[in-house]
Amino acid sequence: MSAANSTAEALSPTAKKAMYLSHFTPSMMQPETLHAMLVQRGPLLQRTVESVVHSVKTTAKHHHLFVGPRGIGKTHLISLIHHQISQNPAVKSKAMIAWMREEEWGVTSFMELILRILRTLDQTHPELGIEAQTQALYDLSIAQAEEQATQMLLQAMRDKTLVILLENLDDLFNQLKPTSQKQLRGLIQNHPQFVLVATTPSLFTAVTSQNSPFYGFFDIDPLEELNFEEVVELLEK
């Protein structure tokens, strides 16, 4: 048995799964590796990062939605956007980032979404003590808890912009009732401190219907498949 096989046999099932996923899950890979493997989408990456930084530095907020089938590289792109904006000095001083990864959905209400955002921020900003504050929400009515959770989020943000990276936005909106979608849109409209960068496998009613709260909200970028030369370039990289 080779040394590599011996090491693999010694790993727990969880560790084996993590090792396997690290090869195929962009969000778990080193930014340098992702940059080295980037093909075709360099200009789109740069344009989006510049837009997010501009949104952070000014009152003009731009929201982005990347559309493409599964496996086309949406998480790869989001991972690189996260890396670049998190290293930008203006973003570091004037913004907070909440990366809502694709496996984190399962929310069905505005309240659950706000709590999910708060928990994500708690992981990157433990000094805010968000987790301890949220415990008291469970003793309130739904309406009171929504109000308190919203105020908690705004207080955590203070005067900063909150950049939210949302993977599989279609899944989220399919679970949220129209009333919850309206609440989210109202929060963003009444408090223009939010910047959304999202992905979806395909366009969906919540962003295409003129009667939907998020109609015309996003700058939409379809992701093109790689052509033959670009596939060769990817394999070489």
PDB file of N, CA and C in Angstrom, residues 36-41 71-72 224-237:
ATOM      1  N   ALA A  36      -5.262  31.543 -10.562  1.00  0.00           N
ATOM      2  CA  ALA A  36      -4.465  30.864 -11.580  1.00  0.00           C
ATOM      3  C   ALA A  36      -5.337  30.104 -12.570  1.00  0.00           C
ATOM      4  N   MET A  37      -6.512  29.661 -12.120  1.00  0.00           N
ATOM      5  CA  MET A  37      -7.401  28.866 -12.966  1.00  0.00           C
ATOM      6  C   MET A  37      -8.444  29.715 -13.698  1.00  0.00           C
ATOM      7  N   LEU A  38      -8.459  31.023 -13.463  1.00  0.00           N
ATOM      8  CA  LEU A  38      -9.493  31.868 -14.056  1.00  0.00           C
ATOM      9  C   LEU A  38      -9.292  32.020 -15.558  1.00  0.00           C
ATOM     10  N   VAL A  39     -10.335  31.742 -16.300  1.00  0.00           N
ATOM     11  CA  VAL A  39     -10.317  31.864 -17.754  1.00  0.00           C
ATOM     12  C   VAL A  39     -11.556  32.653 -18.181  1.00  0.00           C
ATOM     13  N   GLN A  40     -11.399  33.567 -19.111  1.00  0.00           N
ATOM     14  CA  GLN A  40     -12.469  34.327 -19.765  1.00  0.00           C
ATOM     15  C   GLN A  40     -13.062  35.428 -18.897  1.00  0.00           C
ATOM     16  N   ARG A  41     -13.192  35.197 -17.596  1.00  0.00           N
ATOM     17  CA  ARG A  41     -14.005  36.094 -16.772  1.00  0.00           C
ATOM     18  C   ARG A  41     -13.195  37.145 -16.013  1.00  0.00           C
ATOM     19  N   GLY A  71     -22.213  24.386 -12.485  1.00  0.00           N
ATOM     20  CA  GLY A  71     -20.937  23.919 -13.008  1.00  0.00           C
ATOM     21  C   GLY A  71     -20.245  24.888 -13.940  1.00  0.00           C
ATOM     22  N   ILE A  72     -20.867  26.024 -14.224  1.00  0.00           N
ATOM     23  CA  ILE A  72     -20.264  26.961 -15.170  1.00  0.00           C
ATOM     24  C   ILE A  72     -19.222  27.857 -14.517  1.00  0.00           C
ATOM     25  N   GLU A 224     -21.087  33.094 -19.874  1.00  0.00           N
ATOM     26  CA  GLU A 224     -20.960  32.324 -21.105  1.00  0.00           C
ATOM     27  C   GLU A 224     -20.133  31.065 -20.871  1.00  0.00           C
ATOM     28  N   GLU A 225     -20.460  30.016 -21.604  1.00  0.00           N
ATOM     29  CA  GLU A 225     -19.653  28.801 -21.542  1.00  0.00           C
ATOM     30  C   GLU A 225     -18.305  29.048 -22.211  1.00  0.00           C
ATOM     31  N   LEU A 226     -17.293  28.271 -21.804  1.00  0.00           N
ATOM     32  CA  LEU A 226     -15.982  28.401 -22.410  1.00  0.00           C
ATOM     33  C   LEU A 226     -15.997  27.825 -23.823  1.00  0.00           C
ATOM     34  N   ASN A 227     -15.330  28.510 -24.741  1.00  0.00           N
ATOM     35  CA  ASN A 227     -15.179  27.941 -26.080  1.00  0.00           C
ATOM     36  C   ASN A 227     -13.987  26.975 -26.086  1.00  0.00           C
ATOM     37  N   PHE A 228     -13.708  26.386 -27.238  1.00  0.00           N
ATOM     38  CA  PHE A 228     -12.675  25.356 -27.308  1.00  0.00           C
ATOM     39  C   PHE A 228     -11.317  25.886 -26.863  1.00  0.00           C
ATOM     40  N   GLU A 229     -10.944  27.072 -27.359  1.00  0.00           N
ATOM     41  CA  GLU A 229      -9.636  27.632 -27.001  1.00  0.00           C
ATOM     42  C   GLU A 229      -9.554  27.919 -25.510  1.00  0.00           C
ATOM     43  N   GLU A 230     -10.653  28.369 -24.927  1.00  0.00           N
ATOM     44  CA  GLU A 230     -10.656  28.680 -23.493  1.00  0.00           C
ATOM     45  C   GLU A 230     -10.585  27.410 -22.650  1.00  0.00           C
ATOM     46  N   VAL A 231     -11.214  26.330 -23.121  1.00  0.00           N
ATOM     47  CA  VAL A 231     -11.098  25.046 -22.424  1.00  0.00           C
ATOM     48  C   VAL A 231      -9.660  24.572 -22.437  1.00  0.00           C
ATOM     49  N   VAL A 232      -8.986  24.712 -23.575  1.00  0.00           N
ATOM     50  CA  VAL A 232      -7.576  24.332 -23.674  1.00  0.00           C
ATOM     51  C   VAL A 232      -6.741  25.173 -22.705  1.00  0.00           C
ATOM     52  N   GLU A 233      -7.029  26.479 -22.648  1.00  0.00           N
ATOM     53  CA  GLU A 233      -6.310  27.373 -21.734  1.00  0.00           C
ATOM     54  C   GLU A 233      -6.515  26.952 -20.286  1.00  0.00           C
ATOM     55  N   LEU A 234      -7.761  26.586 -19.941  1.00  0.00           N
ATOM     56  CA  LEU A 234      -8.059  26.134 -18.578  1.00  0.00           C
ATOM     57  C   LEU A 234      -7.267  24.878 -18.232  1.00  0.00           C
ATOM     58  N   LEU A 235      -7.231  23.924 -19.176  1.00  0.00           N
ATOM     59  CA  LEU A 235      -6.502  22.676 -18.924  1.00  0.00           C
ATOM     60  C   LEU A 235      -5.010  22.946 -18.773  1.00  0.00           C
ATOM     61  N   GLU A 236      -4.475  23.878 -19.564  1.00  0.00           N
ATOM     62  CA  GLU A 236      -3.065  24.222 -19.448  1.00  0.00           C
ATOM     63  C   GLU A 236      -2.775  24.838 -18.094  1.00  0.00           C
ATOM     64  N   LYS A 237      -3.695  25.710 -17.629  1.00  0.00           N
ATOM     65  CA  LYS A 237      -3.501  26.356 -16.323  1.00  0.00           C
ATOM     66  C   LYS A 237      -3.597  25.344 -15.184  1.00  0.00           C
TER      67      LYS A 237
END
